[in-house]
XYZ file of C-alpha atoms in Angstrom:
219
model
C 22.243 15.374 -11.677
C 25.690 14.615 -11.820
C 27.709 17.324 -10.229
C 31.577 18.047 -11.981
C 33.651 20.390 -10.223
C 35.944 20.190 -8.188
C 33.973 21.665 -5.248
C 33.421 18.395 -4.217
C 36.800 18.062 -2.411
C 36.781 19.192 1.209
C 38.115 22.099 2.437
C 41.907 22.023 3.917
C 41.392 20.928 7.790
C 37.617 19.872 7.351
C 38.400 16.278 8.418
C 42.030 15.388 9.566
C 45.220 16.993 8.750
C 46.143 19.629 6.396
C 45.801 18.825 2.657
C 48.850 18.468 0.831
C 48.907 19.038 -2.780
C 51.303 17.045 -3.899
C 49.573 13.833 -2.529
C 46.546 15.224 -4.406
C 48.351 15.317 -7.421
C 49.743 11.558 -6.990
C 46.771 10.635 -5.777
C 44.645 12.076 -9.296
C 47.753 10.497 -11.452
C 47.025 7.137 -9.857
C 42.865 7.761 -11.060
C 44.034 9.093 -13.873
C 46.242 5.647 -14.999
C 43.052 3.370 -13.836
C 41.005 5.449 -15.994
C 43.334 4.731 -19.199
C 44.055 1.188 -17.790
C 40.061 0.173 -17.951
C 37.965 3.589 -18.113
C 35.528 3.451 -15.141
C 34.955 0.753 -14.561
C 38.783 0.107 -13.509
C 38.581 2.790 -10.826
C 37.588 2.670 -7.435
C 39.015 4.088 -4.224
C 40.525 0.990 -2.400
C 42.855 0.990 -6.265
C 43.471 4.514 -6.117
C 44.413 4.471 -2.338
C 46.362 1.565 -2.941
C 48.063 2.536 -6.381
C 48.875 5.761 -4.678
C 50.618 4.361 -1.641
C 48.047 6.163 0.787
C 45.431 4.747 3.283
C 41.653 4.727 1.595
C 40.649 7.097 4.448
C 43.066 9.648 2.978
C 41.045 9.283 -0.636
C 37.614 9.447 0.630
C 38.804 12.406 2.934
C 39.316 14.207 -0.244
C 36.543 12.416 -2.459
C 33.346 10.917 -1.735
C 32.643 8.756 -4.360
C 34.695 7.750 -7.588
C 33.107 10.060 -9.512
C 34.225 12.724 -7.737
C 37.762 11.341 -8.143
C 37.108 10.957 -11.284
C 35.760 14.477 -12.030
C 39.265 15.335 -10.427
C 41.353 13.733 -12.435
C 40.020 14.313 -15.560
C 40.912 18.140 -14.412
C 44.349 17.439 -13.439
C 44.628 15.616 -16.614
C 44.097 18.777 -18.421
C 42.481 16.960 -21.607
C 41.876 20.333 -23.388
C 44.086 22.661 -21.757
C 45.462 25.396 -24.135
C 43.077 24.367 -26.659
C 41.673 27.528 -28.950
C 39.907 28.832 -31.938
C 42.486 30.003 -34.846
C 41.923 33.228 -36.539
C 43.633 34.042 -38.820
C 41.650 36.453 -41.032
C 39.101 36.597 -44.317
C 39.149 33.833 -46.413
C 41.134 31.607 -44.491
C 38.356 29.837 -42.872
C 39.589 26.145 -44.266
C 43.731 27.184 -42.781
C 41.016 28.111 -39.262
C 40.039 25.061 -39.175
C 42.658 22.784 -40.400
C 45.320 24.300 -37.136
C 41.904 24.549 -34.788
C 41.388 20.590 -35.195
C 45.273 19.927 -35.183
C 44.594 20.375 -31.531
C 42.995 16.873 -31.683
C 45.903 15.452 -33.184
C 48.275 16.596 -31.269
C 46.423 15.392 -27.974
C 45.614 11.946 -28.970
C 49.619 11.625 -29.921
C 50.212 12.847 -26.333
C 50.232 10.842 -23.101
C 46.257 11.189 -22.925
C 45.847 9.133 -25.616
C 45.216 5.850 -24.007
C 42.920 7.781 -21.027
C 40.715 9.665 -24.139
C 40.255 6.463 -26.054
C 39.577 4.093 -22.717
C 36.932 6.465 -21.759
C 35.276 7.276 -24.602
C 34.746 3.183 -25.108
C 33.416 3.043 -21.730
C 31.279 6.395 -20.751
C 28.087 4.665 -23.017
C 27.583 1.669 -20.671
C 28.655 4.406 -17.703
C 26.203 7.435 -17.078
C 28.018 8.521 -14.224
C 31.269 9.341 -16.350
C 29.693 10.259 -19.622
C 28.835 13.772 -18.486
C 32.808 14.559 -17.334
C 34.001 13.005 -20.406
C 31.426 15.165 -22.475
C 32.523 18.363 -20.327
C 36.098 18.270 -19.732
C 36.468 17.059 -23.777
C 33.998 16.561 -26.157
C 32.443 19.831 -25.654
C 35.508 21.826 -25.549
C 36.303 20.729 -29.088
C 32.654 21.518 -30.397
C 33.023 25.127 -29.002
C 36.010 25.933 -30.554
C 35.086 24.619 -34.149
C 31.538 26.653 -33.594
C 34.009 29.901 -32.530
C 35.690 29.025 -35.832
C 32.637 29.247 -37.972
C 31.229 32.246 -36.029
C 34.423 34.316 -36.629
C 34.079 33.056 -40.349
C 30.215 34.974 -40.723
C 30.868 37.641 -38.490
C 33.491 38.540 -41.686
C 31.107 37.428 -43.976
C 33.101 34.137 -45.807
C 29.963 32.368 -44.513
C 26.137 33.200 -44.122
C 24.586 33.790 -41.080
C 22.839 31.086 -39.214
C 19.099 30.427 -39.875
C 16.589 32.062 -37.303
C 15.530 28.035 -36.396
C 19.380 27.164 -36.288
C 20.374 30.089 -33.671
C 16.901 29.191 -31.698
C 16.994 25.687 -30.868
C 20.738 26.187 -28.613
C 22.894 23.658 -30.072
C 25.821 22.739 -32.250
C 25.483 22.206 -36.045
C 25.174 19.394 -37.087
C 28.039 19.949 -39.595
C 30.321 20.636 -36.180
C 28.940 17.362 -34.518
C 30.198 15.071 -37.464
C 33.605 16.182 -38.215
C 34.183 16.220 -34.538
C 32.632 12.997 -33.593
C 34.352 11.371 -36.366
C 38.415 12.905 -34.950
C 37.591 11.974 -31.638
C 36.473 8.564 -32.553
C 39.199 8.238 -35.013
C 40.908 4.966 -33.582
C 38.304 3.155 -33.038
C 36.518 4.041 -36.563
C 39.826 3.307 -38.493
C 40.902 0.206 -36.381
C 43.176 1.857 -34.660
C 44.926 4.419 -37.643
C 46.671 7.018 -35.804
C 45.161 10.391 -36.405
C 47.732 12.628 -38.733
C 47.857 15.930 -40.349
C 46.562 14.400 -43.378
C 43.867 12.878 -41.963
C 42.913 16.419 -40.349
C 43.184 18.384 -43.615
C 41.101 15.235 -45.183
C 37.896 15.654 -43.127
C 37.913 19.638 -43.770
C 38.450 19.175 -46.891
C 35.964 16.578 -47.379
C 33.551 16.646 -44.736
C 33.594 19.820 -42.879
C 33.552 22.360 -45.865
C 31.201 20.302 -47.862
C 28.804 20.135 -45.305
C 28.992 24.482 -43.870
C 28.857 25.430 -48.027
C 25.740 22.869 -48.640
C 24.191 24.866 -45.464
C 25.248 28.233 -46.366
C 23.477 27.752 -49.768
C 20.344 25.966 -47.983
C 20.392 29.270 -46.129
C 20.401 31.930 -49.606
């Protein structure tokens, strides 16, 4: 099993001088720009070392392997930091999701939007990186749309899950589309840069449809 935290870096002092943070940081920016430049497969530590203007025994004194670097990186990189589920109160469940989702948007119009759509093409061919990717990202955004929803029955706009849907552990299905789809947006639309309108398009159509047709499955 693939581990992904940042355990993995040794301890200040285990093996040569004193870590200094701020060559961690430039050395996790330099990952961090292989990663967008080529997803995986473009990093390795001889390009970080290099790319970072640092000896290779100064990376692999702080990482073992590249996926450790990677695991890193993807941390410093913060791809869902500050990321949360909108309340806003009964019968506003579509407004929930609508500014929830906008969080999408607005990080694949940021800087990370060449690293998010590198490694998403790459982490199927790449087990190793598929799990961080899944982690750090993906499962961030599938939590917060679930929080949505559960705020939305706990107030009663929608029906509670069925006893088969809380018992088998994972995300609806209605969660998994509308969230595969945003995150795969540019590649699915040929590249379309993901806007408000396209956000308040797969509620509308996609995401509401699909948590009413349940709801009623569920009566």
């Amino acid at each position: 099993m693939v581990k992904t935290d940042s355990s993995w870096r040794r301890p200040p002092g285990a093996s040569g001088p004193a870590r200094d943070p701020e060559l961690d940081a430039r050395i996790m920016r330099s990952a961090i720009e292989l990663l967008a430049e080529g997803g995986f497969p473009a990093l390795s530590m001889d390009k970080a070392a290099a790319r970072a203007g640092v000896g290779k025994a100064t990376v692999y004194r702080r990482w073992r392997s590249r996926v450790e670097l990677a695991a890193d990186a993807l941390d410093h990189a913060a791809l869902a930091a500050g990321h949360r589920a909108v309340r806003i109160g009964p019968g506003q469940l579509r407004q929930e999701l609508i500014e929830t989702l906008m969080q999408v948007e607005q990080c694949t119009s940021a800087p990370h939007n060449e690293l998010v759509a590198t490694l998403l093409a790459t982490a199927r061919h790449q087990p190793e990186i598929f799990t961080l990717v899944r982690e750090r990202y993906v499962d961030s955004m599938h939590r917060l749309v679930g929080e949505v929803l559960a705020h939305a029955v706990e107030r009663g706009d929608l029906p509670p899950p069925s006893p088969s849907e809380e018992s088998d552990g994972k995300c609806a299905i209605e969660v998994s589309a509308a969230v595969a789809l945003l995150i795969h947006w540019q590649i699915v639309r040929d590249g379309e840069a993901l806007t408000e309108d396209h956000i308040v398009s797969v509620v509308d159509r996609i995401l509401l449809p699909l948590v009413s047709r349940s709801g009623q499955d569920r009566r």
